[in-house]
Coordinates of N, CA and C in Angstrom, one line a residue:
R1 N 2.1 -10.7 -9.6 CA 2.9 -10.1 -8.4 C 2.1 -9.7 -7.2
N2 N 2.2 -10.0 -6.0 CA 1.3 -9.6 -4.9 C 2.0 -8.3 -4.2
A3 N 1.8 -7.1 -5.0 CA 2.6 -5.9 -4.5 C 1.5 -4.9 -4.9
V4 N 1.8 -3.6 -4.3 CA 1.2 -2.3 -4.8 C 2.3 -1.3 -4.9
E5 N 2.0 -0.5 -5.9 CA 3.1 0.7 -6.1 C 2.3 1.7 -5.8
V6 N 3.0 2.6 -4.9 CA 2.3 4.0 -4.6 C 3.3 5.0 -5.2
R7 N 2.7 5.8 -6.2 CA 3.5 6.6 -7.1 C 3.1 8.0 -6.8
N8 N 4.0 8.9 -6.9 CA 3.9 10.5 -7.0 C 4.0 11.0 -8.0
D9 N 2.8 11.3 -8.8 CA 2.9 12.0 -10.0 C 2.9 13.5 -10.0
G10 N 3.0 14.0 -8.7 CA 2.9 15.4 -8.6 C 4.1 16.1 -8.8
D11 N 4.2 17.6 -8.5 CA 5.6 18.3 -8.5 C 6.3 18.4 -7.3
S12 N 5.7 18.1 -6.1 CA 6.3 18.3 -4.8 C 6.4 17.0 -4.0
A13 N 7.1 16.9 -3.2 CA 7.2 15.6 -2.5 C 5.9 15.5 -1.5
V14 N 5.5 14.2 -1.3 CA 4.4 14.0 -0.4 C 4.7 13.3 0.9
A15 N 4.4 13.8 2.0 CA 4.5 13.2 3.2 C 3.6 12.2 3.6
L16 N 4.0 10.8 3.8 CA 3.1 9.8 4.1 C 3.1 9.4 5.4
D17 N 3.5 10.3 6.4 CA 3.6 10.0 7.7 C 2.2 9.5 8.3
G18 N 2.1 8.3 9.0 CA 0.7 7.9 9.4 C -0.3 7.4 8.4
W19 N -0.1 7.6 7.0 CA -1.0 7.0 6.1 C -0.9 5.5 6.2
R20 N -2.1 5.0 5.9 CA -2.3 3.5 6.0 C -2.6 3.1 4.6
L21 N -2.4 1.8 4.3 CA -2.6 1.1 3.0 C -3.4 -0.1 3.4
W22 N -4.6 -0.1 2.9 CA -5.7 -1.2 3.4 C -6.1 -2.0 2.1
A23 N -6.2 -3.2 2.4 CA -6.8 -4.1 1.5 C -8.3 -4.1 1.5
C24 N -9.1 -4.1 0.3 CA -10.4 -4.2 0.4 C -11.1 -5.6 -0.2
G25 N -12.0 -6.0 0.2 CA -12.7 -7.2 -0.4 C -13.6 -6.7 -1.5
R26 N -14.0 -8.0 -2.1 CA -15.2 -7.7 -3.2 C -16.3 -6.9 -2.9
D27 N -16.7 -6.8 -1.7 CA -17.6 -6.1 -1.5 C -17.4 -4.6 -1.2
G28 N -16.1 -4.3 -1.3 CA -15.8 -2.7 -1.2 C -15.4 -2.4 0.1
F29 N -15.6 -3.2 1.2 CA -15.0 -2.7 2.4 C -13.7 -3.3 2.8
R30 N -13.1 -2.5 3.6 CA -11.6 -2.7 3.9 C -11.7 -3.8 4.8
R31 N -10.6 -4.3 5.0 CA -10.0 -5.4 5.8 C -10.0 -4.5 7.3
S32 N -10.0 -5.5 8.5 CA -10.2 -4.8 9.7 C -8.9 -4.2 10.1
A33 N -7.7 -4.6 9.7 CA -6.3 -4.1 9.9 C -5.7 -3.7 8.6
P34 N -5.0 -2.6 8.6 CA -4.4 -2.1 7.4 C -3.1 -3.1 7.1
L35 N -2.9 -3.0 5.9 CA -1.6 -3.9 5.4 C -0.4 -3.3 5.8
V36 N -0.3 -2.0 5.7 CA 1.0 -1.3 6.5 C 0.6 0.2 6.9
E37 N 1.5 0.7 7.8 CA 1.4 1.9 8.0 C 2.6 2.6 7.8
F38 N 2.6 3.8 7.1 CA 3.8 4.4 6.9 C 4.6 5.2 8.0
A39 N 5.7 4.8 8.3 CA 6.4 5.5 9.4 C 6.7 7.0 9.4
P40 N 6.8 7.6 10.4 CA 7.0 8.9 10.6 C 8.4 9.3 9.7
G41 N 8.3 10.3 8.9 CA 9.4 10.8 8.2 C 9.4 10.1 6.7
T42 N 8.4 9.3 6.5 CA 8.3 8.6 5.2 C 7.6 9.8 4.0
T43 N 8.6 10.1 3.1 CA 8.1 10.8 2.1 C 8.3 10.4 0.6
L44 N 7.5 10.7 -0.2 CA 7.6 10.4 -1.6 C 7.9 11.3 -2.5
A45 N 9.0 11.6 -3.1 CA 9.6 12.6 -4.0 C 9.0 12.6 -5.2
P46 N 8.9 13.8 -5.9 CA 8.2 13.6 -7.2 C 8.7 12.8 -8.3
G47 N 7.8 12.1 -8.9 CA 8.1 10.8 -9.8 C 8.5 9.7 -9.2
A48 N 8.6 9.6 -7.7 CA 9.2 8.4 -7.1 C 7.9 7.3 -7.0
V49 N 8.4 6.2 -6.9 CA 7.5 5.0 -6.8 C 8.1 4.2 -5.4
L50 N 7.1 3.9 -4.7 CA 7.1 3.2 -3.3 C 6.5 1.8 -3.5
V51 N 7.2 0.6 -3.3 CA 6.6 -0.6 -3.5 C 6.3 -1.3 -2.3
V52 N 5.2 -1.7 -2.1 CA 4.8 -2.5 -0.9 C 4.3 -3.8 -1.4
A53 N 4.9 -4.9 -0.8 CA 4.5 -6.3 -1.2 C 4.4 -7.2 0.0
A54 N 3.6 -8.3 -0.5 CA 3.5 -9.5 0.3 C 4.7 -10.1 0.7
E55 N 4.9 -10.5 2.1 CA 6.1 -11.5 2.4 C 6.4 -12.5 1.6
G56 N 7.4 -12.8 0.9 CA 7.6 -13.9 0.1 C 7.5 -13.6 -1.5
T57 N 7.3 -12.3 -1.6 CA 7.0 -11.8 -3.1 C 8.4 -11.5 -3.5
A58 N 8.8 -12.0 -4.7 CA 10.1 -11.7 -5.3 C 10.1 -10.3 -5.9
T59 N 10.3 -9.4 -5.1 CA 10.3 -7.9 -5.5 C 11.1 -7.0 -4.4
D60 N 11.8 -5.9 -4.9 CA 12.5 -5.1 -4.1 C 11.6 -4.1 -3.5
A61 N 11.0 -4.5 -2.3 CA 9.8 -3.6 -1.6 C 10.3 -2.9 -0.4
A62 N 9.9 -1.6 -0.4 CA 10.3 -0.8 0.7 C 9.6 -1.3 1.9
L63 N 8.3 -1.9 1.9 CA 7.5 -2.3 3.0 C 7.0 -3.8 2.7
R64 N 6.5 -4.4 3.7 CA 6.1 -5.9 3.6 C 4.9 -6.1 4.3
F65 N 3.8 -6.7 3.8 CA 2.7 -7.2 4.7 C 2.5 -8.6 4.5
A66 N 1.9 -9.2 5.6 CA 1.7 -10.5 5.9 C 0.8 -11.3 5.0
Q67 N -0.4 -10.7 5.1 CA -1.5 -11.5 4.4 C -1.7 -10.8 3.0
P68 N -1.7 -12.0 2.0 CA -1.6 -11.6 0.5 C -3.0 -11.1 0.3
L69 N -3.0 -10.3 -0.9 CA -4.1 -9.7 -1.5 C -4.9 -10.7 -2.1
D70 N -6.4 -10.4 -2.2 CA -7.2 -11.3 -2.9 C -7.7 -10.7 -4.2
F71 N -7.2 -11.1 -5.4 CA -7.2 -10.4 -6.5 C -8.6 -10.6 -7.3
L72 N -9.4 -11.4 -6.8 CA -10.8 -11.6 -7.3 C -11.7 -10.6 -7.1
G73 N -11.5 -9.4 -7.6 CA -12.3 -8.2 -7.4 C -11.9 -7.3 -6.2
A74 N -10.9 -7.6 -5.7 CA -10.5 -6.8 -4.4 C -9.7 -5.5 -4.9
G75 N -9.4 -4.7 -4.1 CA -8.7 -3.5 -4.4 C -8.0 -2.9 -3.2
V76 N -7.4 -1.8 -3.3 CA -6.5 -1.1 -2.1 C -7.1 0.1 -2.1
L77 N -6.9 0.6 -0.8 CA -7.3 2.2 -0.5 C -6.0 2.8 0.4
L78 N -5.7 3.9 0.1 CA -4.6 4.5 0.6 C -5.1 5.8 1.3
E79 N -5.0 5.9 2.6 CA -5.7 6.9 3.3 C -4.7 7.5 4.5

């Protein structure tokens, strides 16, 4: 599945306002543009999971991104 799950394992809600999710290449550097940027007011309750997925991925995602992830040694960065 071409998706990322953002999970809050803490005891309090986390505000994701302005946070961005980046794809990183095999070289460890992030792509030039983020996959998504979380809108103002986006919060993640304790124990909640937010799914971010590529367009066309068969999953119930809160947000979508256009360029698929490269799974050969790539990763993601949430900042």
